[in-house]
PDB file of C-alpha atoms in Angstrom:
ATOM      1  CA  UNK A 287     -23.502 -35.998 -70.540  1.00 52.00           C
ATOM      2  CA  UNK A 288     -21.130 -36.086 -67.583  1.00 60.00           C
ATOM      3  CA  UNK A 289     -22.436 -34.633 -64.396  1.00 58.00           C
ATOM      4  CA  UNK A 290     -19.479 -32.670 -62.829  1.00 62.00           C
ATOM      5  CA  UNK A 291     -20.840 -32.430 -59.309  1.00 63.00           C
ATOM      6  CA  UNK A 292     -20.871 -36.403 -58.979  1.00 60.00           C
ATOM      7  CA  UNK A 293     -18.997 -36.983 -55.314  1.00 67.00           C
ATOM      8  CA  UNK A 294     -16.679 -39.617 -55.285  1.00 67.00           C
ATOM      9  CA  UNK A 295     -15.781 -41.743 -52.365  1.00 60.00           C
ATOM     10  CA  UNK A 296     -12.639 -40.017 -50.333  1.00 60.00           C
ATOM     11  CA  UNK A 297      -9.616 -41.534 -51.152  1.00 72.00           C
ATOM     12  CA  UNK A 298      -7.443 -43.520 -48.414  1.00 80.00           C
ATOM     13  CA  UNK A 299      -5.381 -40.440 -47.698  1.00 81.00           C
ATOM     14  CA  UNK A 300      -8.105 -38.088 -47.511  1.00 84.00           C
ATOM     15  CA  UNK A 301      -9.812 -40.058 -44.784  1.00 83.00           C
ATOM     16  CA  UNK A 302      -6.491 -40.224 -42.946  1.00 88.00           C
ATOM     17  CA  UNK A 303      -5.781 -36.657 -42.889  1.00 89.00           C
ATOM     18  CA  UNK A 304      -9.212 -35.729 -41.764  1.00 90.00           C
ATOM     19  CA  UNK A 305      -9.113 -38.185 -39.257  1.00 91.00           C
ATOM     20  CA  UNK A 306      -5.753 -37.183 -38.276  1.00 94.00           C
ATOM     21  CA  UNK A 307      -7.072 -33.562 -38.276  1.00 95.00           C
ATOM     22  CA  UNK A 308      -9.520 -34.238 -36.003  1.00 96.00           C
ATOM     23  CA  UNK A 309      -7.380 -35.693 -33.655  1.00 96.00           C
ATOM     24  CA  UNK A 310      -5.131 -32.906 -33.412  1.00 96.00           C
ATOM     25  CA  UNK A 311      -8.184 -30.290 -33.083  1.00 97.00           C
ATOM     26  CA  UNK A 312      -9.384 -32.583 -30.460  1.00 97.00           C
ATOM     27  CA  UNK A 313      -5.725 -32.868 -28.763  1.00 97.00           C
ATOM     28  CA  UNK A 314      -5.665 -28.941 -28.795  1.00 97.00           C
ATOM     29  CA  UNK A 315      -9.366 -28.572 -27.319  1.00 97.00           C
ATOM     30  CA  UNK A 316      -8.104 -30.840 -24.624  1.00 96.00           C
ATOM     31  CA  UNK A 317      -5.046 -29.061 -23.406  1.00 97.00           C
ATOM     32  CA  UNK A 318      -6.599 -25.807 -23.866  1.00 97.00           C
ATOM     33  CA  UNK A 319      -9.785 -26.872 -21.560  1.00 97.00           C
ATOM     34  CA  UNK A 320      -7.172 -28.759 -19.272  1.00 97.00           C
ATOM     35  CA  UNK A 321      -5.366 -25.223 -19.181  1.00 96.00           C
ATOM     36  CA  UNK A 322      -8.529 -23.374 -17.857  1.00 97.00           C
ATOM     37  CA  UNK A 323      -9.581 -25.827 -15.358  1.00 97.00           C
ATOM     38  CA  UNK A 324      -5.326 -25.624 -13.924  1.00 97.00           C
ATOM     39  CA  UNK A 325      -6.192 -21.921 -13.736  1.00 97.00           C
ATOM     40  CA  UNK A 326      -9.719 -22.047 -12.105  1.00 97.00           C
ATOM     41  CA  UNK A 327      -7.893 -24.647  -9.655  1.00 97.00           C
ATOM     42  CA  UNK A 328      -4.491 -22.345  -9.157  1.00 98.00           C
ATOM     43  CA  UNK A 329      -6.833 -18.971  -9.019  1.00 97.00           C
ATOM     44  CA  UNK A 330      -9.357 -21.116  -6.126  1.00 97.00           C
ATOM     45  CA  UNK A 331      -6.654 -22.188  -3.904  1.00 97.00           C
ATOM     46  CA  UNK A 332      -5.347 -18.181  -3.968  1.00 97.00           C
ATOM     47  CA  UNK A 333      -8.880 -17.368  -3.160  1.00 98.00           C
ATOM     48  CA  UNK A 334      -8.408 -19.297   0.068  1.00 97.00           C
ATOM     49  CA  UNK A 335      -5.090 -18.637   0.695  1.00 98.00           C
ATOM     50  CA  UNK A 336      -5.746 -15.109   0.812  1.00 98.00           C
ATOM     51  CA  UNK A 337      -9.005 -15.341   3.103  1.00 98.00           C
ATOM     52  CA  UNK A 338      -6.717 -17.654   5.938  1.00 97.00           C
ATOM     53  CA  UNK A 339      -4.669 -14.690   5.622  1.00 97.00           C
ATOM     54  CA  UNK A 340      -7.534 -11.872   6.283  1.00 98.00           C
ATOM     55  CA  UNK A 341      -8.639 -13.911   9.186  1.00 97.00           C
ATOM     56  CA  UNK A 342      -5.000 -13.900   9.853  1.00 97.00           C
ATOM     57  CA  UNK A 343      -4.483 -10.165   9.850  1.00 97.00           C
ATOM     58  CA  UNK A 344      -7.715  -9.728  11.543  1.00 97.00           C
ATOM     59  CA  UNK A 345      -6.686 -11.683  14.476  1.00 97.00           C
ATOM     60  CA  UNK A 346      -3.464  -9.763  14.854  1.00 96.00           C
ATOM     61  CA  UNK A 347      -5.597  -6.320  15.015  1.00 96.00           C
ATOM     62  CA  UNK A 348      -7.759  -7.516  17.576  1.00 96.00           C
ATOM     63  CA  UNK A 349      -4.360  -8.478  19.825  1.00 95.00           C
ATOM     64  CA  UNK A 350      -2.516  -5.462  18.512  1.00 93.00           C
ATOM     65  CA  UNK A 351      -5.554  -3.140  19.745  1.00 92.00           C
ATOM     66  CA  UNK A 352      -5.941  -5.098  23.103  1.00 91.00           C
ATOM     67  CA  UNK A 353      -2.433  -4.578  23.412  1.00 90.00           C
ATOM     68  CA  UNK A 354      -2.605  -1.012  22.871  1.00 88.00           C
ATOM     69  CA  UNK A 355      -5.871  -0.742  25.051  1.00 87.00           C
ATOM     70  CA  UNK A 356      -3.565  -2.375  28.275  1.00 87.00           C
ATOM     71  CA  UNK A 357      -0.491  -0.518  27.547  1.00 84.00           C
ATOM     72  CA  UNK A 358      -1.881   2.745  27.493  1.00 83.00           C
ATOM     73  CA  UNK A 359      -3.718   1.971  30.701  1.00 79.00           C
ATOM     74  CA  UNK A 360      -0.439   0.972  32.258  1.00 82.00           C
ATOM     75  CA  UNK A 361       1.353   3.921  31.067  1.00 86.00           C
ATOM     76  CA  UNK A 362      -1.598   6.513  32.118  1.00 82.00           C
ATOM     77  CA  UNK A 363      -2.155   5.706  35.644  1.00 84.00           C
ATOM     78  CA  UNK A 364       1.323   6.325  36.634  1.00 86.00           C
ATOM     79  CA  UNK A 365       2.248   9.485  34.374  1.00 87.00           C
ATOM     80  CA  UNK A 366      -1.174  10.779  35.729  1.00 88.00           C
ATOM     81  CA  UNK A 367       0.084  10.671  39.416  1.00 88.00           C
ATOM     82  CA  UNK A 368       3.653  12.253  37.975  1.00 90.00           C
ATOM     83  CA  UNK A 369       2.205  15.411  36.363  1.00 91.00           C
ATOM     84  CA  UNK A 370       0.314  15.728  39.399  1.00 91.00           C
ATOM     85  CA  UNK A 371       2.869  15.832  41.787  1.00 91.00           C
ATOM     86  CA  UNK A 372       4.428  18.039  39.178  1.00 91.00           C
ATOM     87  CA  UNK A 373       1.701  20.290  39.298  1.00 90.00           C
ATOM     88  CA  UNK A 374       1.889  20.281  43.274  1.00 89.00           C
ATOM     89  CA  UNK A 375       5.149  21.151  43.375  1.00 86.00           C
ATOM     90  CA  UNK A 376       4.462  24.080  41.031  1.00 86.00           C
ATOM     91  CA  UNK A 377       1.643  25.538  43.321  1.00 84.00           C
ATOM     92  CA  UNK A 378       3.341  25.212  46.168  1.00 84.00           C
ATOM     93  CA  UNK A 379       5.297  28.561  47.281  1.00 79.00           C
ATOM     94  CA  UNK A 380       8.732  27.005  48.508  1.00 73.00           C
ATOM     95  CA  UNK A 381      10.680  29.896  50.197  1.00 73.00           C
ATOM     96  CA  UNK A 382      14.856  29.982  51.153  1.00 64.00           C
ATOM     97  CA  UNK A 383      13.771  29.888  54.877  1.00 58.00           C
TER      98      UNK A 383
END
């Protein structure tokens, strides 16, 4: 009786194509994990890109408001003293004599 689930040694072309199908899975693991870690890297240096730029735009506010802070003093003081010398000139009665 012949036993039909006797293995046989892999022939020379069987080996080769595994092996060679391992090294192409392997090939594609690598570029795939080489992939991700290019993204991680690309997505990391946005991170930080955008947080210079917060501290960036942050820094403008402060000057923009300080700006706006001296500004409207130096525009207040003076319109304050024209409205009232307007206002003076409004009470006061000026007759055609």
């Amino acid at each position: 009786m012949i036993c039909r689930y006797h293995q046989k040694a892999p022939t020379s072309w069987t080996a080769l194509a595994t092996a060679f199908l391992f090294f192409v899975i392997c090939l594609l693991v690598g570029y795939i994990l080489y992939g991700a870690a290019m993204h991680i890297v690309k997505v990391e240096d946005d991170f930080h890109e955008m947080q210079a730029l917060k501290v960036r735009a942050e820094a403008v506010d402060v000057a923009k408001s300080q700006f706006l802070v001296t500004v409207s003093y130096e525009i207040r003081t003076p319109m304050n003293g024209i409205l009232r010398m307007i206002a003076l000139l409004l009470d006061i009665n000026l007759s055609s004599t």
